[in-house]
mmCIF file of C-alpha atoms and ligand atoms in Angstrom:
data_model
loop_
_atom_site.group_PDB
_atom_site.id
_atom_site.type_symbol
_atom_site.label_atom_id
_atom_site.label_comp_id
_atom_site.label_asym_id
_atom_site.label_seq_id
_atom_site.Cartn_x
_atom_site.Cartn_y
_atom_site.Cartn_z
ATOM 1 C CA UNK A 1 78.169 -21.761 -20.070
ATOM 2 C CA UNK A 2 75.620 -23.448 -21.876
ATOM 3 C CA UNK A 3 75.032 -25.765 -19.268
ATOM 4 C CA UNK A 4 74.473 -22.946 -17.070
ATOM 5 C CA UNK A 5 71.537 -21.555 -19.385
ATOM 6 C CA UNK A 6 69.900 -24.798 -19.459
ATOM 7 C CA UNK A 7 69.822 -24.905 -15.753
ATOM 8 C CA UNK A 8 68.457 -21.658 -15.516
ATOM 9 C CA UNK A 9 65.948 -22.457 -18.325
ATOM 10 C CA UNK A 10 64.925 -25.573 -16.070
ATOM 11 C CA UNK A 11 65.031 -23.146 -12.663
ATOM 12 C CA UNK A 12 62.753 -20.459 -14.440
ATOM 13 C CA UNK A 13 60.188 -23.162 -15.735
ATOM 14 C CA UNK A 14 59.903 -24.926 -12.443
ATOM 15 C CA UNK A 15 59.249 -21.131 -11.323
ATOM 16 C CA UNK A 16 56.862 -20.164 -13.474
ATOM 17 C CA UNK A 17 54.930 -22.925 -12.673
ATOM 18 C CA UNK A 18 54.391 -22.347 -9.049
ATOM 19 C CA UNK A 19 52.818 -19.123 -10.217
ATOM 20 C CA UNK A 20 49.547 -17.484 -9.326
ATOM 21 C CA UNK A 21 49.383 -14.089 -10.484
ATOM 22 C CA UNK A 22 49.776 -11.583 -12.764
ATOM 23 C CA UNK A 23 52.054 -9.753 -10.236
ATOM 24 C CA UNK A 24 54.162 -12.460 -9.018
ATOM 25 C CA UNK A 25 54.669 -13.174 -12.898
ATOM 26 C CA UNK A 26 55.819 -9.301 -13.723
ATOM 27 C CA UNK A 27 58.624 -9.445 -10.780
ATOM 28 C CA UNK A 28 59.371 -13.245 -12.180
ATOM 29 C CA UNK A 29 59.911 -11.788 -15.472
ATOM 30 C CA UNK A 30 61.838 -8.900 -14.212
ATOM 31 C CA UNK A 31 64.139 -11.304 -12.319
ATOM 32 C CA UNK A 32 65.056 -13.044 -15.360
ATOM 33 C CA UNK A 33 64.906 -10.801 -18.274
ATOM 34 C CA UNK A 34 65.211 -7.646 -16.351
ATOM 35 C CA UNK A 35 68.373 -5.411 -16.862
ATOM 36 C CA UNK A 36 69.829 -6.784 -14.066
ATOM 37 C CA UNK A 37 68.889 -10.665 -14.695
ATOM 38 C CA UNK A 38 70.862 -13.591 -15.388
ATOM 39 C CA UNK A 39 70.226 -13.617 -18.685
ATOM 40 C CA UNK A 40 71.561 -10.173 -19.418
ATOM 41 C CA UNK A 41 74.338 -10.943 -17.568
ATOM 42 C CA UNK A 42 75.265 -13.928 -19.843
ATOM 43 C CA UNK A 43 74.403 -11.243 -23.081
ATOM 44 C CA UNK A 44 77.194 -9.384 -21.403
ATOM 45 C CA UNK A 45 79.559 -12.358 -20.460
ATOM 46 C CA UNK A 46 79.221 -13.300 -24.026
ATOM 47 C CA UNK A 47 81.256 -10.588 -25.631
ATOM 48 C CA UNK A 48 84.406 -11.448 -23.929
ATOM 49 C CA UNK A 49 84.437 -15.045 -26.002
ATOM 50 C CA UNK A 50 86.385 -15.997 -28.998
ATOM 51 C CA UNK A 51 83.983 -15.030 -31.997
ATOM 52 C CA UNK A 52 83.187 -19.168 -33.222
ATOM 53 C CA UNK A 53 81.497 -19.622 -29.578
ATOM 54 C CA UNK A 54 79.909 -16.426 -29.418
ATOM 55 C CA UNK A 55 77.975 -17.269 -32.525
ATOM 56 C CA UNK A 56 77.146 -20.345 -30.915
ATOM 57 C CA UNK A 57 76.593 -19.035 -27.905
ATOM 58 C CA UNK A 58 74.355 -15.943 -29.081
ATOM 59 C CA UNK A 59 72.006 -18.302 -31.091
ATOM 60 C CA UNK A 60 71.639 -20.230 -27.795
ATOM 61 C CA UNK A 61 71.147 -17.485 -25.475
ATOM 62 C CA UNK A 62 68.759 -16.519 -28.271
ATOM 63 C CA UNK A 63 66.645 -19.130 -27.934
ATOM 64 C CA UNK A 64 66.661 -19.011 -24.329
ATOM 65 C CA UNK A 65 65.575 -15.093 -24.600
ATOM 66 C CA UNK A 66 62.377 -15.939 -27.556
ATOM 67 C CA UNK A 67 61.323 -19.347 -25.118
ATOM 68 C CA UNK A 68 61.400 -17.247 -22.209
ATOM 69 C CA UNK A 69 59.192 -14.470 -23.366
ATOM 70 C CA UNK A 70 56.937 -16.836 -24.907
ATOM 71 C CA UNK A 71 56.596 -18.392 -21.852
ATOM 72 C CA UNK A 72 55.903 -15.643 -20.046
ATOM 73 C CA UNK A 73 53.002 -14.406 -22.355
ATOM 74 C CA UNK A 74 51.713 -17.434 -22.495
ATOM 75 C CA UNK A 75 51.692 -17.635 -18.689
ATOM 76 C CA UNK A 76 50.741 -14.031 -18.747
ATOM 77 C CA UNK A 77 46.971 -14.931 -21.547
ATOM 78 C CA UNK A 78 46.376 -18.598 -18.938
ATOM 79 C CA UNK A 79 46.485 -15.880 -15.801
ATOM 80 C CA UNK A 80 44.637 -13.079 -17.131
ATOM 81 C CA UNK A 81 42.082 -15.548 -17.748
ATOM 82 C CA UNK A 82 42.037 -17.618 -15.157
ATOM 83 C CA UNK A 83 41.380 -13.960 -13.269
ATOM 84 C CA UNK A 84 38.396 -13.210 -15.730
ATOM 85 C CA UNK A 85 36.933 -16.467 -15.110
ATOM 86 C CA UNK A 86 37.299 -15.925 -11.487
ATOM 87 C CA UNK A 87 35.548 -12.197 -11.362
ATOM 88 C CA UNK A 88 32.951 -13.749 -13.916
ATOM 89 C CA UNK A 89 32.204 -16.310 -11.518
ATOM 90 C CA UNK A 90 32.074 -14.280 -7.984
ATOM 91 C CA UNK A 91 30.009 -11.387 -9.458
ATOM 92 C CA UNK A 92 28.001 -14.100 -11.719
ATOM 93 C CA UNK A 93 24.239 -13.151 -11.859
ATOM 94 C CA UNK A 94 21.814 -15.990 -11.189
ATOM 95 C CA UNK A 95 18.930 -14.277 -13.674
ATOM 96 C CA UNK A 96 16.988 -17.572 -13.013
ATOM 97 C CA UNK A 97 16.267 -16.355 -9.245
ATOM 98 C CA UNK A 98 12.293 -15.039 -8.928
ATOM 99 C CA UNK A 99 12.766 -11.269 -8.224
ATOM 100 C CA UNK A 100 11.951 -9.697 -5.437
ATOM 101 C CA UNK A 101 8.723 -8.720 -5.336
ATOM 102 C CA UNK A 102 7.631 -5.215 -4.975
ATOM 103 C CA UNK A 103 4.224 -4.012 -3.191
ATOM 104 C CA UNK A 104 2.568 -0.994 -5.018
ATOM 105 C CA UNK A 105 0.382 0.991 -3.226
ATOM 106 C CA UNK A 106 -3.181 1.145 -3.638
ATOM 107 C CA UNK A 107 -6.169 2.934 -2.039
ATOM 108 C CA UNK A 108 -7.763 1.140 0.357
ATOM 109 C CA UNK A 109 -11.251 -0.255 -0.569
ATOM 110 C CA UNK A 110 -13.100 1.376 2.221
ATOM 111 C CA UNK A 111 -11.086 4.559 1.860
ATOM 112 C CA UNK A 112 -12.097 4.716 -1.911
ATOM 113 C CA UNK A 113 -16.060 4.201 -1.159
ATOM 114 C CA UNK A 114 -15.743 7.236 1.161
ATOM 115 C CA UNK A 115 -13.693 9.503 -1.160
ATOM 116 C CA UNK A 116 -16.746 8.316 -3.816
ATOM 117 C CA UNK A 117 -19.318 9.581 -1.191
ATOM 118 C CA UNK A 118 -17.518 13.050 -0.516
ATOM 119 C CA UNK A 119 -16.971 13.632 -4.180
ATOM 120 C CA UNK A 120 -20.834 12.894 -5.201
ATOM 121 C CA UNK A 121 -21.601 15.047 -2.366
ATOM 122 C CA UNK A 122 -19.172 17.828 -2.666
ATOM 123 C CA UNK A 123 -20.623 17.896 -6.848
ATOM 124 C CA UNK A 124 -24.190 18.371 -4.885
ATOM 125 C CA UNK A 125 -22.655 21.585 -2.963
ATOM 126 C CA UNK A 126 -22.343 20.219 0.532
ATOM 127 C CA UNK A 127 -19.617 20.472 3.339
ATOM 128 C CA UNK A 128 -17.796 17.707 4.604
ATOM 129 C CA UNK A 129 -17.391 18.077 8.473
ATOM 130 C CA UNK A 130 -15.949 15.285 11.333
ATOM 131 C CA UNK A 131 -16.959 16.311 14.529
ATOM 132 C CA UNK A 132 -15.146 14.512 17.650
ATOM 133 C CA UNK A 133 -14.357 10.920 18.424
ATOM 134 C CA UNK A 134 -14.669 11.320 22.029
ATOM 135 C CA UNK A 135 -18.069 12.699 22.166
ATOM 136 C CA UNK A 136 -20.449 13.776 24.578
ATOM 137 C CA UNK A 137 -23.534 12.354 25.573
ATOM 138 C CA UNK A 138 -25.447 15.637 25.217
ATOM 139 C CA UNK A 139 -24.463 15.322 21.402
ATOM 140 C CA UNK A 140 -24.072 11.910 21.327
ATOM 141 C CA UNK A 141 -27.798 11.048 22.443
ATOM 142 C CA UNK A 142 -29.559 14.007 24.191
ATOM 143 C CA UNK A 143 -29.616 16.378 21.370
ATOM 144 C CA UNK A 144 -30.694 13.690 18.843
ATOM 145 C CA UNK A 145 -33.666 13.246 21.082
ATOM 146 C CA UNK A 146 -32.795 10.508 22.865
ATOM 147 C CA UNK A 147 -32.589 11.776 26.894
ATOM 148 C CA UNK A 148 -31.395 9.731 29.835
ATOM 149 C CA UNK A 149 -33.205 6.320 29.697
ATOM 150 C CA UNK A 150 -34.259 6.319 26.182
ATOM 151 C CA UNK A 151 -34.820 2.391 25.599
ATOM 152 C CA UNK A 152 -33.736 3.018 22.169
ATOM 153 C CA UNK A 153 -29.781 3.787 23.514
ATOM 154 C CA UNK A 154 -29.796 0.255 24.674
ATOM 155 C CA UNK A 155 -29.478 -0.446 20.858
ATOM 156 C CA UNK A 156 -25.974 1.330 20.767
ATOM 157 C CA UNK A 157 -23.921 -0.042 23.214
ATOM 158 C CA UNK A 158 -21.258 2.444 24.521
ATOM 159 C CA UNK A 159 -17.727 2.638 25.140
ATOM 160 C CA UNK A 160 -18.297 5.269 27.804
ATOM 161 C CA UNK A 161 -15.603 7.068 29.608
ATOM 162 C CA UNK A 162 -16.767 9.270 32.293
ATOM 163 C CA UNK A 163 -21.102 9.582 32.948
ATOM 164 C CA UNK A 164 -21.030 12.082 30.290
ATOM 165 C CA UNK A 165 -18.430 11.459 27.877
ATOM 166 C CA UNK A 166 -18.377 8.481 25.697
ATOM 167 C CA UNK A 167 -16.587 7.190 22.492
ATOM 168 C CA UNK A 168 -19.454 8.118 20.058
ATOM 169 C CA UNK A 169 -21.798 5.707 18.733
ATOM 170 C CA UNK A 170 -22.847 7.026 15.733
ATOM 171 C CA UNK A 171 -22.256 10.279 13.077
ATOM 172 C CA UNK A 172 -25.117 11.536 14.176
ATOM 173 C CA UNK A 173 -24.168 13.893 17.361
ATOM 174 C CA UNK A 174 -22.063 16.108 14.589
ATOM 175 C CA UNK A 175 -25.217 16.828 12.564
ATOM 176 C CA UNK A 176 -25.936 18.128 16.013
ATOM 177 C CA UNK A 177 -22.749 20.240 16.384
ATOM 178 C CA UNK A 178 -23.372 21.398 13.099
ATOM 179 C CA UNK A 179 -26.599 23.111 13.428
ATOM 180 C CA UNK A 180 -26.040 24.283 17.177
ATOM 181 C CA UNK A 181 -22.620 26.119 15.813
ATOM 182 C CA UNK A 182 -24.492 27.478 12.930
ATOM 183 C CA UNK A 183 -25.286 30.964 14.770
ATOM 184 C CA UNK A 184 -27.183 32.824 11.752
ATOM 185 C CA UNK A 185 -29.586 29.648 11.755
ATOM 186 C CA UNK A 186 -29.026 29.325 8.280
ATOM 187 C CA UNK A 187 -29.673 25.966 5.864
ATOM 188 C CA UNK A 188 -27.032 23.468 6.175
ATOM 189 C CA UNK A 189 -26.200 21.179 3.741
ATOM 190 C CA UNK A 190 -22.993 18.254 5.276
ATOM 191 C CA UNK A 191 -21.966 15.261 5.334
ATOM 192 C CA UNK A 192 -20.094 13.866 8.010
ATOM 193 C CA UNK A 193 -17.782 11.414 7.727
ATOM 194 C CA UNK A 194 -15.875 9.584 10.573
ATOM 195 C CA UNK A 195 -15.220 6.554 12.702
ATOM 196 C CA UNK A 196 -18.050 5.420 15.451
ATOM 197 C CA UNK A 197 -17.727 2.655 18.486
ATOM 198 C CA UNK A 198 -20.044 0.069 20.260
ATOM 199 C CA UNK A 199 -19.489 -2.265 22.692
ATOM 200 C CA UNK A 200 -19.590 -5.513 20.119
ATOM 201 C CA UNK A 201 -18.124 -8.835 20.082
ATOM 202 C CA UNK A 202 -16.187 -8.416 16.280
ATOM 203 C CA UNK A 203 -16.713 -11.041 14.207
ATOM 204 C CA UNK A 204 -17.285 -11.190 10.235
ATOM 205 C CA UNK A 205 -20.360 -8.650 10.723
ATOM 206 C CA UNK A 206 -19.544 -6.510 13.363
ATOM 207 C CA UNK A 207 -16.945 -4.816 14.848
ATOM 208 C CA UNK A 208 -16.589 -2.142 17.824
ATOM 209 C CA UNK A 209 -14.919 -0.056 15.613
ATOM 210 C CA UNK A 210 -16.260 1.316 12.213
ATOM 211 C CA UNK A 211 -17.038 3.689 9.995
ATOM 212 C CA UNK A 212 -19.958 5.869 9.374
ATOM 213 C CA UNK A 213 -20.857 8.822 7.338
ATOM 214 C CA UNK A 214 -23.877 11.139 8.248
ATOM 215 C CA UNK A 215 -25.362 13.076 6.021
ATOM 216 C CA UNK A 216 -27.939 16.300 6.880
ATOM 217 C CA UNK A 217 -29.740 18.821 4.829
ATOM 218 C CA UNK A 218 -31.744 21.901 6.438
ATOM 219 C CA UNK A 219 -33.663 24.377 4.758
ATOM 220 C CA UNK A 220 -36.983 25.594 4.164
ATOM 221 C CA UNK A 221 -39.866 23.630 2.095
ATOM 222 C CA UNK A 222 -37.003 20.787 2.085
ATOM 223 C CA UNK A 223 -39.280 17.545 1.766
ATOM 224 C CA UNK A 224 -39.111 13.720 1.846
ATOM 225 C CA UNK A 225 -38.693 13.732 -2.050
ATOM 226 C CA UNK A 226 -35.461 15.835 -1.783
ATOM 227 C CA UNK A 227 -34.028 13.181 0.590
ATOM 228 C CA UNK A 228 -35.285 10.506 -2.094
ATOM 229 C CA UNK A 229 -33.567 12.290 -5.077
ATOM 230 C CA UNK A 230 -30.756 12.663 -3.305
ATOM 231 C CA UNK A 231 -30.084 9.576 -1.927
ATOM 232 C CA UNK A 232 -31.264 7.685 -5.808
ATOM 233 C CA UNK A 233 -28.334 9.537 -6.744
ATOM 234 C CA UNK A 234 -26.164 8.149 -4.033
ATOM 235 C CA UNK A 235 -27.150 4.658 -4.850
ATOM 236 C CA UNK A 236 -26.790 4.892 -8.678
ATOM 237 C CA UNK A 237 -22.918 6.076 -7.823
ATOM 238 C CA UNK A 238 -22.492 3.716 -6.051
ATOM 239 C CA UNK A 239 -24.020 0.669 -7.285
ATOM 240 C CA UNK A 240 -24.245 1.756 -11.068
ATOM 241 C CA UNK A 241 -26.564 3.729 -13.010
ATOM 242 C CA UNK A 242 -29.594 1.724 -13.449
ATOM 243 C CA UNK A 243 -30.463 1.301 -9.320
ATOM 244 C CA UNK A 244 -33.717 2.246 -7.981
ATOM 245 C CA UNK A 245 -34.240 2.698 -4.691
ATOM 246 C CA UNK A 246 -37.528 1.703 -1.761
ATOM 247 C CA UNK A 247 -38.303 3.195 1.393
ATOM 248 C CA UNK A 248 -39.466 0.753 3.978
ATOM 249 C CA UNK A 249 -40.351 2.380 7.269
ATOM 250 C CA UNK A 250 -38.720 1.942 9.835
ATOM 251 C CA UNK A 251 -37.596 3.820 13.610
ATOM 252 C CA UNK A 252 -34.911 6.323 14.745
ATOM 253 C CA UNK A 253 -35.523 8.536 17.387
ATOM 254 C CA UNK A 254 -33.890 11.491 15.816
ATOM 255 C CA UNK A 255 -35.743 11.478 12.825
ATOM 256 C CA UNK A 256 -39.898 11.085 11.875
ATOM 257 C CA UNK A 257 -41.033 10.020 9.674
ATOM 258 C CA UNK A 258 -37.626 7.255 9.493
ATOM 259 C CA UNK A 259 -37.197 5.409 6.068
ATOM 260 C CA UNK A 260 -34.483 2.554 5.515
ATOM 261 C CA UNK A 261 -33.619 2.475 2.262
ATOM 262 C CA UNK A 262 -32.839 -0.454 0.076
ATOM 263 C CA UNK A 263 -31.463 -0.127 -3.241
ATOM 264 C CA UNK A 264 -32.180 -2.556 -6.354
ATOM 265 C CA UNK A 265 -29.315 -5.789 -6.305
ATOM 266 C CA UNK A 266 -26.716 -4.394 -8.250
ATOM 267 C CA UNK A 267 -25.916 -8.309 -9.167
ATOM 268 C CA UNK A 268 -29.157 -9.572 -10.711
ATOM 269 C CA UNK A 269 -30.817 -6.001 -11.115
ATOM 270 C CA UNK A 270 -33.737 -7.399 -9.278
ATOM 271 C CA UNK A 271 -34.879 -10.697 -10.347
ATOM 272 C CA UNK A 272 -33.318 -12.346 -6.957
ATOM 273 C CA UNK A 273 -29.444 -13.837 -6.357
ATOM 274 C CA UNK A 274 -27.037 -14.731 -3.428
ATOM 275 C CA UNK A 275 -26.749 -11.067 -2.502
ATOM 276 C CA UNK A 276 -29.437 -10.380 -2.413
ATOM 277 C CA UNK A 277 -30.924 -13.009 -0.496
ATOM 278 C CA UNK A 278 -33.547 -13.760 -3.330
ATOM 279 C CA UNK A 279 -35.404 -10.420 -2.441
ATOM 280 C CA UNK A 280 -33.742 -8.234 -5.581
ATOM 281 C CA UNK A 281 -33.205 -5.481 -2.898
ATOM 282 C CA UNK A 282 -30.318 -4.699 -0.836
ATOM 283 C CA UNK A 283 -30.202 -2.513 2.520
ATOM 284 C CA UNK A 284 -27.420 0.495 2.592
ATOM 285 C CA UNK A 285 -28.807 2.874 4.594
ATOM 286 C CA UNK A 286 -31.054 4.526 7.434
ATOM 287 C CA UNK A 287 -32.529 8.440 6.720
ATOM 288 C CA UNK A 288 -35.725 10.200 7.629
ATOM 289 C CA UNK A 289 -36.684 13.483 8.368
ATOM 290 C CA UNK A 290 -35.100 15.687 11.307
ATOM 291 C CA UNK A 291 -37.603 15.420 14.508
ATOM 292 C CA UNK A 292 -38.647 18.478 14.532
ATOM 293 C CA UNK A 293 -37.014 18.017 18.858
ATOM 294 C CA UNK A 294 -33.602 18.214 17.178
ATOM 295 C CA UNK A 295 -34.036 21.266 14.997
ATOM 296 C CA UNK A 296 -35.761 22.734 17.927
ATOM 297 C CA UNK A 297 -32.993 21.690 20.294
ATOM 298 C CA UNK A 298 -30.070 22.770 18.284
ATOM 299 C CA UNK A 299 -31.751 26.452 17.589
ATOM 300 C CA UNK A 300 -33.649 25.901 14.545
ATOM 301 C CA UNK A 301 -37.772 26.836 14.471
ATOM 302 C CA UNK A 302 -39.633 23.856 13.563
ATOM 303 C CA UNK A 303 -42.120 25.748 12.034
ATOM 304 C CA UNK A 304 -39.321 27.452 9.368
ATOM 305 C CA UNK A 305 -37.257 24.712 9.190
ATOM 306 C CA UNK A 306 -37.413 21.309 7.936
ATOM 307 C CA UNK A 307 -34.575 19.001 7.133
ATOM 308 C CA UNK A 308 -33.938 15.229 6.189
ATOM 309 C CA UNK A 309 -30.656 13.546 7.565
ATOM 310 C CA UNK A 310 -29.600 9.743 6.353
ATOM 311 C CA UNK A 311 -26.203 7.915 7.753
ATOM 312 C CA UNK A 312 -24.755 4.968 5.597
ATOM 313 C CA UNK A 313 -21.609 2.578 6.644
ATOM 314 C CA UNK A 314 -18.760 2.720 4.053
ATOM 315 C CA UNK A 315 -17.837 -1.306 5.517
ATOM 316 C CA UNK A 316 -20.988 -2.340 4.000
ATOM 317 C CA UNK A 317 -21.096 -0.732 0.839
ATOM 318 C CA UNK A 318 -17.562 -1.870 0.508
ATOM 319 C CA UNK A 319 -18.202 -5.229 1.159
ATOM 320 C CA UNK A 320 -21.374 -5.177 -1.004
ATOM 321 C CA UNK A 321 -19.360 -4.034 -4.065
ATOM 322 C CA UNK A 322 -16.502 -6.011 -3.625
ATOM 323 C CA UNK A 323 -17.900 -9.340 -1.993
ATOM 324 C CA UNK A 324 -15.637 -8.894 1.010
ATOM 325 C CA UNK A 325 -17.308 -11.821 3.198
ATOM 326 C CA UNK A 326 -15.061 -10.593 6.768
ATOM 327 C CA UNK A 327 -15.806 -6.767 8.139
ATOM 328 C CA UNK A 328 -12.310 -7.820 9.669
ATOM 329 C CA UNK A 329 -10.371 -7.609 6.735
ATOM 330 C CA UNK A 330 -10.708 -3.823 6.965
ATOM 331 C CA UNK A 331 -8.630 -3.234 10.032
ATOM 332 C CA UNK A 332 -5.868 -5.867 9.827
ATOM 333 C CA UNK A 333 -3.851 -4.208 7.123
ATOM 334 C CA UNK A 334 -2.873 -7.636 5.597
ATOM 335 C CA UNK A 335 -1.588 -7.191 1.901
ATOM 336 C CA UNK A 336 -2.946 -10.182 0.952
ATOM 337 C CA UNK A 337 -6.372 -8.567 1.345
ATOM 338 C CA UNK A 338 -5.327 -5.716 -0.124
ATOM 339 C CA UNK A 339 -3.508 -7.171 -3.038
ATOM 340 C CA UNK A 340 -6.654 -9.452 -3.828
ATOM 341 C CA UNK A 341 -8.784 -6.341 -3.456
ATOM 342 C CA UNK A 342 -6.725 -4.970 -6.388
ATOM 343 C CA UNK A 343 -6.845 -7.755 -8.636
ATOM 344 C CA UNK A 344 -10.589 -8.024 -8.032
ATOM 345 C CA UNK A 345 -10.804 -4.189 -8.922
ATOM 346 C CA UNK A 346 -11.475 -4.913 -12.338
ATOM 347 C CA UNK A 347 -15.003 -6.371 -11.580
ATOM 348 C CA UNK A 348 -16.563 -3.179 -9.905
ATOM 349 C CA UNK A 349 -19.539 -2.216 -10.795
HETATM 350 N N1 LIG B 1 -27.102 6.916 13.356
HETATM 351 C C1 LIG B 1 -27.847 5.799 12.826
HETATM 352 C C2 LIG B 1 -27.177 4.494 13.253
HETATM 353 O O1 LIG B 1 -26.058 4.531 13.672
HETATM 354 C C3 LIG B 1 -27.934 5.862 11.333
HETATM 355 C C4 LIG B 1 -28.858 6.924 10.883
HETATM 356 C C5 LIG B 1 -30.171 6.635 10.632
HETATM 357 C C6 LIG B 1 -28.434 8.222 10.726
HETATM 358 C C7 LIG B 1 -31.045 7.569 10.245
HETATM 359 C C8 LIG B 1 -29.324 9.210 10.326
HETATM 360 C C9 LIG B 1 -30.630 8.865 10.089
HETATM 361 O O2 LIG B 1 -28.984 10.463 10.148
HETATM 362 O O3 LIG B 1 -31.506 9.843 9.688
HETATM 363 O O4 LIG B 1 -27.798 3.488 13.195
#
């Protein structure tokens, strides 16, 4: 008998050692110390021998029953952690890895120097109106005094689609729209913002797509000094609070007298720099007064009704105030721009 228990001893170790979980260990240990096992079966064998060998025989069997369990639990702590080390290892979390790297939004820089020109102008009680992209040329050119031949369209070239429609070249045509839908003939105070087309070869400076916004005021007794009040306070908003602005004269058909307005550098405040070219003035926009052909062509008296009217490009105010060097860099929606725009948003102005 006793021989028998070492063999089985020797069988269940040489078992136990081919083992790989904690499941295949649970039947093992059933199979051997189970109710039905070999080892209860010897327990039960046992009481039919005389009493010296039981004694002997219990103490063995004994032995066998206290090795086996440790065994097993030992088996059992190497498995469960073998199993832990395992888990810890397939869901291990490399924390040294650079994270991945998240893109917050941000307003685009020339969508933020328009929303700065609607809300000065908004504060100042005028409308903000867009008027078509696919314009016609009565409202495009005719109605801003410029009829069929007018040398000075040759300036704008057009994107035209049939011989009277075109992509329009300019705000302008909706100051147009704006006083020919006015019925009553009352004053008018808008600004119009919106994107305009020419027939250019894009490169850092131009592009045949941009961005304009028009600006028009109609009323009676309204003077050149209104348009220079107003448009001081345009360029302090934009370019800080101690600009000054100069009128330089200059020529649009739809207006007389026409002014181009430069605004003191916002860099060197006037003394001369790289952005200014050495001059201490910068050039942001074209105005003048409304020919008094317009008013008369879109239904307003001449003789009641003055007006002044400026239109100012958003690309090169933006560029100005940010030192964006590529009108490109607009239109291309590369983050990289955009990103560097951010980080540079500290510097404004
Ligand atoms: N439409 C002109 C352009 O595209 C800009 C402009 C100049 C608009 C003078 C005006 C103005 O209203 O009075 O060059």
């Amino acid at each position: 008998m006793k021989e028998k228990v070492e063999t089985l001893k020797k069988e269940m170790k040489e078992k136990i050692k081919s083992i790989t979980t904690l499941k295949e260990l649970n039947d093992l240990k059933v199979e051997y110390l189970g109710k039905k096992g070999p080892i209860n079966e010897l327990t039960t064998m046992m009481r039919d021998l005389p009493v010296e060998e039981k004694k002997e025989f219990g103490k063995v069997l004994n032995e066998v029953k206290n090795e086996a369990n440790t065994l097993f639990e030992n088996t059992k702590k190497a498995l469960e952690e073998k199993e832990l080390n395992e888990k810890l290892q397939k869901e291990k979390i490399d924390i040294t890895l650079p994270s991945a790297k998240l893109h917050v939004g941000a307003i685009h820089p020339l969508t933020k120097v328009i929303e700065e020109i609607e809300e000065l102008f908004v504060s100042m009680g005028y409308d903000v109106v867009e008027g078509p992209e696919i314009e016609e040329d009565l409202y495009n050119f005719e109605k801003l005094n410029l009829p069929k031949g007018h040398p000075a369209r040759d300036a704008q070239d057009s994107f035209y689609i049939t011989e009277e429609m075109l992509l329009r070249t300019q705000t302008s045509p909706v100051q147009a729209r704006v006083m020919d839908a006015n019925k009553e003939k009352t004053e008018v105070r808008v600004i119009c913002p919106g994107k305009v087309y020419r027939r250019d070869d894009d490169d850092a400076t131009h592009s045949h797509q941009f961005t304009q916004i028009e600006g028009l005021v109609v009323g009676e007794n309204i003077s050149l000094s209104h348009l220079k009040g107003t448009l001081e306070e345009l360029a302090k908003k934009l370019f800080g609070m101690d600009r000054e602005i100069r009128f330089r004269p200059s020529f649009f058909p739809f207006t007389e007298p026409s002014l181009e307005v430069d605004v003191s550098c916002f860099k060197c405040g006037g003394s001369g720099c790289s952005i200014c070219k050495g001059t201490g003035w910068i050039e942001i926009l074209g105005s003048g007064m409304v020919h008094p052909n317009v008013l008369r062509g879109c239904g307003y008296d001449p003789e009641k009704y003055t007006g002044f009217a400026f239109g100012i490009g958003p690309e090169r105010v933006a560029m100005l105030k940010y030192g964006i060097n590529d009108i490109r860099n607009f239109y291309t929606d590369d983050l990289r721009f955009l990103e560097d725009f951010n980080r540079t948003e500290g510097s404004e102005q």
